[in-house]
Coordinates of C-alpha atoms in Angstrom, one line a residue:
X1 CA 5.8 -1.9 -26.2
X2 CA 3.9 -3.4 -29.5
X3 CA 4.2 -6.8 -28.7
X4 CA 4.6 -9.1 -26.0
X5 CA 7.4 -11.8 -26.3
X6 CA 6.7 -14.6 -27.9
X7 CA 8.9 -17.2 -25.6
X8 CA 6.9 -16.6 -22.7
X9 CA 5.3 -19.4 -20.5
X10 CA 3.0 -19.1 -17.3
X11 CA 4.2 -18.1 -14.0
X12 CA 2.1 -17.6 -10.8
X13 CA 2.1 -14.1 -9.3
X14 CA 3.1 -13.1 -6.4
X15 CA 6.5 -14.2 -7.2
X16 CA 9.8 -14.0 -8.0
X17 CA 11.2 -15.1 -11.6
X18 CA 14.5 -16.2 -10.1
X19 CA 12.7 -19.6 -9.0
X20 CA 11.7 -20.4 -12.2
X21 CA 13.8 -23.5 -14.0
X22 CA 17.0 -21.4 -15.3
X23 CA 16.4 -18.3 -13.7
X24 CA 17.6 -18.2 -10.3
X25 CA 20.8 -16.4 -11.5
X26 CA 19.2 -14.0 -14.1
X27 CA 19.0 -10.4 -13.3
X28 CA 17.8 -7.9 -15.9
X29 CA 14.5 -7.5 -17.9
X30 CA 11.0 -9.2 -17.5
X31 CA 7.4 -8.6 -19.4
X32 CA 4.5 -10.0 -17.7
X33 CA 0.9 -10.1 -18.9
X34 CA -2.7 -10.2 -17.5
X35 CA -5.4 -10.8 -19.3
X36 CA -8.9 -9.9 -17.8
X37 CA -12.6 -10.3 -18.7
X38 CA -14.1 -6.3 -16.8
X39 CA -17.5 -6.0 -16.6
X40 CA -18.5 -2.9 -16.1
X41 CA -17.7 0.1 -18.8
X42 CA -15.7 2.7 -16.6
X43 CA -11.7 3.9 -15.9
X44 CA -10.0 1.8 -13.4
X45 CA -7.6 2.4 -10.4
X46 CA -5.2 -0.3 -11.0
X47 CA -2.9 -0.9 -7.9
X48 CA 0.9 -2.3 -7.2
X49 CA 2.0 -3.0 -3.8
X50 CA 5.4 -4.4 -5.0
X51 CA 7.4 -4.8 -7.9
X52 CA 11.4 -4.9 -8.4
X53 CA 13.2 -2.7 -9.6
X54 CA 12.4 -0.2 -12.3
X55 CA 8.8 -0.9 -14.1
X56 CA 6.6 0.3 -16.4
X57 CA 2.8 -0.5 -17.2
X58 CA -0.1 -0.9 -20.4
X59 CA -3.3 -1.4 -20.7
X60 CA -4.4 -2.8 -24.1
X61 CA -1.2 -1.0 -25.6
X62 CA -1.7 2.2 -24.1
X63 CA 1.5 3.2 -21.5
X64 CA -0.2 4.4 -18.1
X65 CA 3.7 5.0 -16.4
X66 CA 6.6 3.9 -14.9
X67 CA 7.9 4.1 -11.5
X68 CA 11.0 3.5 -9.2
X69 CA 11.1 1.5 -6.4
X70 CA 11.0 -2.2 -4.6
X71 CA 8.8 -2.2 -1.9
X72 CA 6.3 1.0 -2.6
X73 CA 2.9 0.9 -3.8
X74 CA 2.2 3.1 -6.9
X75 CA -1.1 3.0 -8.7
X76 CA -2.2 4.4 -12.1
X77 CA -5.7 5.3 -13.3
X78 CA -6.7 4.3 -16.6
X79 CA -9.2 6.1 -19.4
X80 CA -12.7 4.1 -19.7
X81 CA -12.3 0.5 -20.4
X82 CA -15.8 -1.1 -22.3
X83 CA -17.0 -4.4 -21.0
X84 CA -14.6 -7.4 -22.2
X85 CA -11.2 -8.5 -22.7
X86 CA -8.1 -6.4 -21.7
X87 CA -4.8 -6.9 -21.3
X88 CA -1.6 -5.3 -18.6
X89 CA 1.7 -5.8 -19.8
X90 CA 4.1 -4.9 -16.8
X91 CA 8.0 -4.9 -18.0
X92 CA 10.0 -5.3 -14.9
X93 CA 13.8 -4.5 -14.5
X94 CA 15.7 -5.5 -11.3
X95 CA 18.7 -4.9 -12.7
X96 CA 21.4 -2.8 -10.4
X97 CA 24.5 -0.3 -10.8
X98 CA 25.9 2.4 -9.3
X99 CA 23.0 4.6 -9.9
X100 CA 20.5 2.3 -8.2
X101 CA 18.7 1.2 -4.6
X102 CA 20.9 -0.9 -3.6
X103 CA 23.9 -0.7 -5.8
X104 CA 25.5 -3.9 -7.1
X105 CA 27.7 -5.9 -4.1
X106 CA 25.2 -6.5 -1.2
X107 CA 24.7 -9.4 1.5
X108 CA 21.8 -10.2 0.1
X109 CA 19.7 -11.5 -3.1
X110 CA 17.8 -9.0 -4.8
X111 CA 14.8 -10.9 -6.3
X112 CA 12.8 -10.0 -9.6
X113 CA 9.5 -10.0 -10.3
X114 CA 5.9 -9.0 -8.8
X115 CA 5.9 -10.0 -5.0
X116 CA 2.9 -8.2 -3.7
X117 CA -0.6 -8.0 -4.9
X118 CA -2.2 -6.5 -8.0
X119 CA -5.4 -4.9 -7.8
X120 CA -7.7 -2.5 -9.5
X121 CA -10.9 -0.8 -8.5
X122 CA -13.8 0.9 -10.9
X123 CA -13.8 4.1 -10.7
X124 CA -17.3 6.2 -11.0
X125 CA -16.2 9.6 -10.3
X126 CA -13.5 9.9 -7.5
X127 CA -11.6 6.9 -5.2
X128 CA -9.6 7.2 -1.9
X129 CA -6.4 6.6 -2.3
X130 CA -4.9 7.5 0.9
X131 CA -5.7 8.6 4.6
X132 CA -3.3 10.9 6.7
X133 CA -4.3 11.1 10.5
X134 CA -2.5 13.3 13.0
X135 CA -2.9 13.0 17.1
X136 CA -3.3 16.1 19.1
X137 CA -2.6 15.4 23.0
X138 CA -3.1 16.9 26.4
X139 CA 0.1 15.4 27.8
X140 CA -0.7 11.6 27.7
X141 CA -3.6 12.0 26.9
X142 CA -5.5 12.1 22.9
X143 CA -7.8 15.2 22.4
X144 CA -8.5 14.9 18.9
X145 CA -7.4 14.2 15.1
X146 CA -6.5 16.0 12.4
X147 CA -8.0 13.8 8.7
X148 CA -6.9 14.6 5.4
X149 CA -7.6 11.6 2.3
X150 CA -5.9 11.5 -1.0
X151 CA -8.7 11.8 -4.2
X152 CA -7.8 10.9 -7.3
X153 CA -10.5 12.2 -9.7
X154 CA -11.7 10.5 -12.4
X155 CA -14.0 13.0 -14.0
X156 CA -11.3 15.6 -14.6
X157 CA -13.4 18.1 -14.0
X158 CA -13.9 20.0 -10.5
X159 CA -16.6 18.2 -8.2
X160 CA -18.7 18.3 -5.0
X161 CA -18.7 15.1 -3.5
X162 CA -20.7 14.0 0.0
X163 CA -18.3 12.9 2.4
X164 CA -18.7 11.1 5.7
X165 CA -16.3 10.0 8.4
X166 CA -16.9 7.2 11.0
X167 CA -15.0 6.9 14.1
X168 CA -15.7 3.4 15.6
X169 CA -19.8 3.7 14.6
X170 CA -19.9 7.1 15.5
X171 CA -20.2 9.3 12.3
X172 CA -18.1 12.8 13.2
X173 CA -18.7 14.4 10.3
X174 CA -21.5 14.3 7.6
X175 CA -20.6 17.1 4.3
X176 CA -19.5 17.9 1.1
X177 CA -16.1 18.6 -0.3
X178 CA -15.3 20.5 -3.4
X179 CA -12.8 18.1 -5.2
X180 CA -10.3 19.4 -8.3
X181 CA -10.4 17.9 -11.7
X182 CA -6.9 16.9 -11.1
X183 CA -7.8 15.4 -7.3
X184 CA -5.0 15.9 -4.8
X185 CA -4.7 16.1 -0.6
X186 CA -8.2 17.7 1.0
X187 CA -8.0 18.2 4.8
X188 CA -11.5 17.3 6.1
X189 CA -11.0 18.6 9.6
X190 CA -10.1 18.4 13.3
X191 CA -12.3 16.1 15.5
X192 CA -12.8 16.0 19.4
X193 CA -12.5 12.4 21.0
X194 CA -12.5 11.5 24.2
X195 CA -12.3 8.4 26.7
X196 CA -9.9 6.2 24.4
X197 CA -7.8 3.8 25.7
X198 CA -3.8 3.9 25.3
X199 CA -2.1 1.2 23.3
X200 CA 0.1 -0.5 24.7
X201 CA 1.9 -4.1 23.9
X202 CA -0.7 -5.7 27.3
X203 CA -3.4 -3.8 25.9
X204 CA -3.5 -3.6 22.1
X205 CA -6.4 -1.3 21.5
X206 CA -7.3 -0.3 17.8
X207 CA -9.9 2.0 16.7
X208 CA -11.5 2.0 13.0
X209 CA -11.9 5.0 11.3
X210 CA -13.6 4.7 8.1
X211 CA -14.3 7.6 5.4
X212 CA -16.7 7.6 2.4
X213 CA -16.5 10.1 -0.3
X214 CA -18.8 9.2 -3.2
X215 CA -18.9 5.6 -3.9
X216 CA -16.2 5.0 -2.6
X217 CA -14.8 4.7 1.0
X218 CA -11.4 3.6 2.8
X219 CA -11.0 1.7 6.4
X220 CA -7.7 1.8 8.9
X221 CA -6.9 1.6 12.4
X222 CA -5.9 3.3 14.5
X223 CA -3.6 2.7 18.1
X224 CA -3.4 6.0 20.7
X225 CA 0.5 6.1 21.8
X226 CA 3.1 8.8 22.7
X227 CA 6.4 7.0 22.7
X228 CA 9.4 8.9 23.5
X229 CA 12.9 9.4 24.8
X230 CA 14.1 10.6 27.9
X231 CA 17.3 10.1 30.8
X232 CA 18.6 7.2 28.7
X233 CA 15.2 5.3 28.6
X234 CA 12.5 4.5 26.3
X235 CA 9.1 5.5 27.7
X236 CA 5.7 4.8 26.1
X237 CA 2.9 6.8 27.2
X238 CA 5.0 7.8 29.7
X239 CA 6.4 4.9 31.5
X240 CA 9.7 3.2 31.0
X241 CA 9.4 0.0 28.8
X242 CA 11.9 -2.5 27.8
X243 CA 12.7 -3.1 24.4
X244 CA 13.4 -6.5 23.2
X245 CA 13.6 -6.8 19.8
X246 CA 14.6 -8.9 16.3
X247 CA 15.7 -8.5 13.2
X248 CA 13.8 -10.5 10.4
X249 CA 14.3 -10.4 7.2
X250 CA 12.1 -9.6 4.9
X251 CA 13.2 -12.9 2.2
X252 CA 12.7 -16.5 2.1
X253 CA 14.8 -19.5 0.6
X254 CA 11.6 -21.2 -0.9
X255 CA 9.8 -17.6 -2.1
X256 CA 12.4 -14.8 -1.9
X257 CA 10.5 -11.2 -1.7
X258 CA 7.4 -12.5 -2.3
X259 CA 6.2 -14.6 1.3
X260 CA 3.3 -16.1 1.9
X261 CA 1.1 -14.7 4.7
X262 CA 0.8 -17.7 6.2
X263 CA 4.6 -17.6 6.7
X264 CA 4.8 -14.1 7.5
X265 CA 1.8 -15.3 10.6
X266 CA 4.3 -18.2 11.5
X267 CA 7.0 -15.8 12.2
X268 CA 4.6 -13.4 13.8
X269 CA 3.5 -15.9 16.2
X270 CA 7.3 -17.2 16.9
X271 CA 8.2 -13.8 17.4
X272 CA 4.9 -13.4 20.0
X273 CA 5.8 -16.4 22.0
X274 CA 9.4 -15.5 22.5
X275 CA 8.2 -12.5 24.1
X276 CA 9.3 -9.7 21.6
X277 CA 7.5 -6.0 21.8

């Protein structure tokens, strides 16, 4: 990439090129450009949660990566950016062969463009970019979870970072954790709990778990449920459930790939009303 295209003309993002005057038939290759006023002086961590096809990404000229894939997130972390102006070019192909996923003749349109969010974070020494929790039961009943985050390490160079993890408002664990320059999967530990409720479609019961390592710190929830198959049945925490289920797919005549929440909530709601677990 040394220069961006010259016929280029402004397109809202999330979305998919193919509703653009003249382009609901085009598959092949796209550039798209952001231009961005940062404030701070620091690297990034510059997020994708969805992008067609095969892509590859800039920052003021400089190639960060590509990566393969419709509907996963991949991120990229850049070198120090100085207060001001820059610039990410993203060149998107949604072209399809034989070699790709999916291959040419499907039911179904496969949309270009970038049809999730973009985001970036600063970065002052390390940022969560994942959280892996694993159940341990006593029959149908949670004893504990296993925590392991994702670092990725700005400082490439190894650090100690404090770390803490919250389990509702309870903090379970309060330490440090030796980090690699290149970053990388840390298991933080194995954690006693007790007197949680089950989810269960009646009783929908989330817990947060939040971790903070440096300045930075992640938030998920969680749901407590064994499901499992046995004598022809379905049984979730250990009683027989009916399934009733849809199919909905993930595309829309007015947006393609890239829906609206508020539409995604309509259909959520539909699908809640008619009674579907």
């Amino acid at each position: 990439y040394k220069n961006f295209p010259k016929a280029s003309k402004a397109i809202h993002n999330p979305s998919c090129w193919n509703f653009e005057e003249g382009r609901y038939e085009y598959d092949g290759v796209a550039w798209l450009r952001k231009k961005f006023y940062y404030s701070k002086c620091s690297p990034i961590y510059l997020s994708f949660e969805a992008v067609s096809g095969y892509k590859q990404v800039w920052v003021d000229g400089e190639l960060l990566g590509d990566h393969y894939g419709s509907f996963t997130e991949f991120s990229f972390l850049t070198n120090e950016l100085a207060t001001g102006m820059h610039e990410v070019v993203v060149r998107v192909d949604n072209r399809h062969d034989e070699t790709t996923m999916p291959r040419p003749f499907v039911d179904w349109k496969i949309w270009g463009g970038i049809y999730r969010s973009v985001q970036y974070s600063s970065v002052k020494d390390v940022i969560i970019s994942r959280m892996f929790i694993d159940v341990s039961w006593d029959g149908y009943e949670p004893t504990a979870i296993s925590i392991r985050v994702r670092i990725v390490n700005s400082c490439k160079h190894d650090l100690k970072v404090p770390c803490s993890i919250y389990f509702e408002d309870n903090e379970i664990f309060n330490g440090n954790v030796n980090v690699e320059d290149s970053g990388g999967d840390i298991y933080l530990g194995k954690f006693n709990i007790r007197d949680v409720e089950l989810w269960s479609p009646r009783n929908p019961k989330l817990y947060a778990v939040r971790i903070v390592c440096g300045d930075d710190d992640i938030i998920d929830k969680l749901g407590f449920r064994k499901v499992e198959a046995a004598k022809g049945k379905i049984l979730l925490n250990g009683q027989a459930v009916k399934m009733l289920g849809i199919n909905r797919h993930h595309t829309h005549q007015a947006h393609g790939f890239a829906i609206p929440a508020s539409l995604s909530k309509r259909d959520m709601d539909i699908i809640q009303n008619a009674n579907i677990n």
